[in-house]
XYZ file of C-alpha atoms in Angstrom:
237
model
C 12.902 17.164 -8.794
C 14.000 13.770 -7.527
C 17.491 13.772 -6.059
C 17.165 10.578 -4.072
C 17.149 7.490 -6.273
C 13.707 6.140 -7.167
C 13.265 2.369 -6.986
C 10.815 -0.421 -7.775
C 7.272 0.529 -6.839
C 7.870 4.270 -7.151
C 5.882 6.616 -9.352
C 7.587 8.530 -12.133
C 7.452 12.278 -11.451
C 5.257 13.947 -14.091
C 7.011 15.899 -16.822
C 6.390 19.628 -16.795
C 5.813 21.090 -20.228
C 8.836 20.919 -22.485
C 11.372 20.580 -19.669
C 14.471 18.546 -20.526
C 14.870 15.679 -18.064
C 17.910 13.517 -17.359
C 17.463 10.093 -15.772
C 20.737 9.444 -14.008
C 22.585 7.673 -11.207
C 25.016 9.788 -9.219
C 27.914 7.306 -9.290
C 27.585 6.089 -12.889
C 30.487 7.304 -15.082
C 28.367 7.034 -18.230
C 25.665 9.245 -16.751
C 28.390 11.623 -15.587
C 29.408 12.084 -19.215
C 25.999 13.561 -19.954
C 25.949 15.626 -16.767
C 29.255 17.152 -17.892
C 27.821 18.183 -21.259
C 24.693 19.621 -19.626
C 26.901 21.612 -17.250
C 29.270 22.712 -20.030
C 26.447 24.338 -21.978
C 24.522 25.338 -18.843
C 21.437 23.651 -20.293
C 18.319 24.033 -18.120
C 17.153 20.569 -17.078
C 15.886 18.476 -14.215
C 17.341 15.233 -12.863
C 15.579 12.061 -11.774
C 17.968 9.602 -10.125
C 17.291 5.896 -10.494
C 18.157 2.905 -8.301
C 19.844 0.577 -10.803
C 19.622 -2.490 -8.536
C 15.890 -2.084 -7.922
C 14.804 -0.388 -11.126
C 11.395 1.257 -11.293
C 8.985 -0.415 -13.690
C 8.325 2.900 -15.423
C 12.041 3.397 -16.076
C 12.247 0.134 -18.034
C 9.391 1.390 -20.199
C 11.498 4.434 -21.086
C 14.698 2.459 -21.680
C 14.277 -1.318 -22.034
C 18.052 -1.691 -21.516
C 17.618 -0.371 -17.984
C 20.700 1.852 -18.188
C 21.459 5.513 -17.606
C 21.738 8.150 -18.926
C 18.350 8.730 -20.521
C 17.141 12.071 -21.851
C 13.443 12.829 -22.109
C 11.742 15.927 -23.470
C 8.099 15.923 -24.435
C 7.459 12.708 -26.347
C 11.126 12.216 -27.219
C 13.397 9.762 -25.377
C 17.100 9.200 -26.072
C 19.539 6.869 -24.331
C 23.181 5.706 -24.486
C 25.707 8.297 -23.301
C 27.472 8.967 -26.610
C 24.142 9.403 -28.415
C 22.752 11.655 -25.667
C 25.858 13.815 -25.676
C 26.057 14.225 -29.450
C 22.384 15.181 -29.437
C 22.978 17.842 -26.775
C 26.035 19.123 -28.622
C 24.137 19.432 -31.884
C 20.979 21.002 -30.452
C 22.466 23.280 -27.795
C 26.101 23.754 -28.768
C 26.111 23.796 -32.561
C 28.736 21.018 -32.472
C 31.317 23.074 -30.635
C 32.367 20.092 -28.488
C 32.507 17.670 -31.404
C 34.076 19.493 -34.315
C 32.244 19.612 -37.633
C 35.529 19.012 -39.527
C 35.043 15.440 -40.824
C 38.531 13.985 -40.310
C 39.061 15.479 -36.853
C 35.560 14.413 -35.854
C 36.361 10.845 -36.933
C 39.728 10.942 -35.128
C 38.108 11.987 -31.861
C 35.495 9.251 -32.151
C 38.272 6.702 -32.695
C 39.943 7.953 -29.509
C 36.674 7.371 -27.693
C 36.529 3.797 -28.987
C 40.139 3.134 -28.031
C 39.382 4.289 -24.505
C 37.530 0.999 -24.000
C 41.006 -0.533 -23.551
C 41.315 1.610 -20.417
C 37.850 0.826 -19.082
C 38.298 -2.966 -18.993
C 41.328 -3.108 -16.628
C 39.823 -0.205 -14.680
C 36.912 -2.400 -13.648
C 39.178 -5.348 -12.865
C 40.937 -3.117 -10.348
C 37.709 -1.632 -9.041
C 36.212 -5.069 -8.407
C 39.497 -6.396 -7.010
C 39.185 -9.385 -9.346
C 41.887 -11.420 -11.083
C 45.593 -10.591 -11.033
C 45.778 -6.980 -9.821
C 49.376 -6.479 -10.988
C 48.375 -7.635 -14.442
C 45.395 -5.256 -14.402
C 47.647 -2.322 -13.416
C 50.081 -3.189 -16.226
C 47.225 -3.479 -18.733
C 45.835 -0.139 -17.614
C 49.225 1.567 -17.914
C 49.784 0.112 -21.394
C 46.375 1.379 -22.491
C 47.122 4.822 -21.048
C 50.482 4.927 -22.871
C 48.517 5.358 -26.112
C 46.738 8.450 -24.798
C 49.941 9.917 -23.372
C 51.415 9.681 -26.860
C 48.338 11.019 -28.683
C 47.835 14.022 -26.401
C 49.522 16.869 -28.297
C 47.671 19.889 -26.917
C 46.028 21.131 -23.768
C 43.086 18.818 -24.508
C 42.619 15.897 -26.878
C 40.944 18.128 -29.446
C 43.476 20.948 -29.175
C 43.428 24.011 -26.936
C 39.738 23.784 -26.030
C 37.887 20.962 -24.312
C 36.023 18.540 -26.548
C 33.480 15.785 -26.201
C 36.201 13.124 -26.130
C 37.731 14.813 -23.055
C 34.425 14.765 -21.224
C 33.841 11.148 -22.235
C 37.146 10.039 -20.715
C 37.049 12.192 -17.621
C 34.722 10.169 -15.330
C 37.226 7.302 -15.203
C 40.150 9.634 -14.477
C 38.072 11.167 -11.668
C 37.975 7.689 -10.125
C 41.708 6.960 -10.496
C 42.504 8.113 -6.929
C 39.945 5.539 -5.729
C 41.741 2.840 -7.731
C 45.063 3.869 -6.240
C 43.611 3.481 -2.770
C 42.115 0.068 -3.521
C 45.100 -1.392 -5.364
C 47.985 0.342 -3.602
C 49.416 1.182 -7.046
C 50.143 4.571 -8.565
C 47.562 4.569 -11.346
C 48.868 7.670 -13.105
C 52.575 8.052 -12.213
C 53.836 11.498 -13.208
C 57.141 10.240 -14.587
C 55.364 7.942 -17.035
C 52.375 10.155 -17.840
C 53.443 13.819 -17.605
C 51.081 14.982 -20.354
C 48.092 13.110 -18.939
C 48.764 14.546 -15.488
C 48.792 18.045 -17.000
C 45.540 17.205 -18.802
C 43.996 16.104 -15.490
C 44.905 19.487 -13.986
C 43.319 21.317 -16.939
C 40.167 19.210 -16.656
C 39.850 19.814 -12.905
C 39.839 23.553 -13.567
C 36.799 23.380 -15.861
C 33.502 24.662 -14.372
C 31.582 21.665 -15.770
C 33.945 19.212 -14.071
C 33.624 21.065 -10.775
C 29.827 20.958 -11.088
C 29.620 17.212 -11.842
C 32.402 16.082 -9.504
C 31.841 13.570 -6.707
C 34.568 13.220 -4.106
C 36.867 10.211 -3.913
C 35.584 9.640 -0.373
C 31.979 9.291 -1.573
C 33.002 7.085 -4.499
C 34.816 4.880 -2.000
C 31.842 4.589 0.347
C 29.566 3.733 -2.568
C 31.813 1.052 -4.053
C 32.501 -0.488 -0.626
C 29.049 -2.077 -0.563
C 29.547 -3.421 -4.092
C 32.734 -5.139 -3.002
C 30.855 -6.727 -0.106
C 28.042 -7.856 -2.448
C 25.635 -5.618 -0.553
C 22.965 -3.347 -2.039
C 24.690 0.010 -2.591
C 23.420 3.195 -0.981
C 22.531 5.346 -3.992
C 21.710 8.280 -1.728
C 24.930 8.261 0.292
C 26.179 11.731 1.131
C 22.788 13.370 0.653
C 21.017 15.216 3.429
């Protein structure tokens, strides 16, 4: 199935039977969330990568928002990462990533919402916009909350949960931020528990499967910073 990103004027590859398909973009952290869940459960699927700067007309028919991830199976289409991932967890994992215990389920969803406070300064640093020192301070203050709330090996306890996978793509990109900003994004003396969590996450098979190197992330974002059209297929043979 398509590995290179399909763009405007392309033809959508035909679906085969009841195959589960993911429409993705290799460098999108939101799409990576869904790739992590697919890898965690080892769910058979195919991937069609999409050029998000020159979106295929057929892709906008599947998701009018023009965003990834999108799941398609038969006549059914689902989009938005959190919705896609909860669907996969319910259908394929019997809610093992997102606990069925009501209070804990709500608590983990709140953590996911609070993570938006991390994402905003993250992108300020990534785009090299505004006061970078202020963005680093804002990011550290937002991460302080998660350092305090992390009481086990993972945010849901001793086993990985959906909230861990939802946060991970941004932590994977922290070394890139450090290189761009010159700041230590996750200093060990301030965030010992989060650094331990990062080590636990890196050891997970799903994370190893979905991982893209800091070098490739850097090459991809370089064109963004120069206001050039990014190379969605960078690093592919």
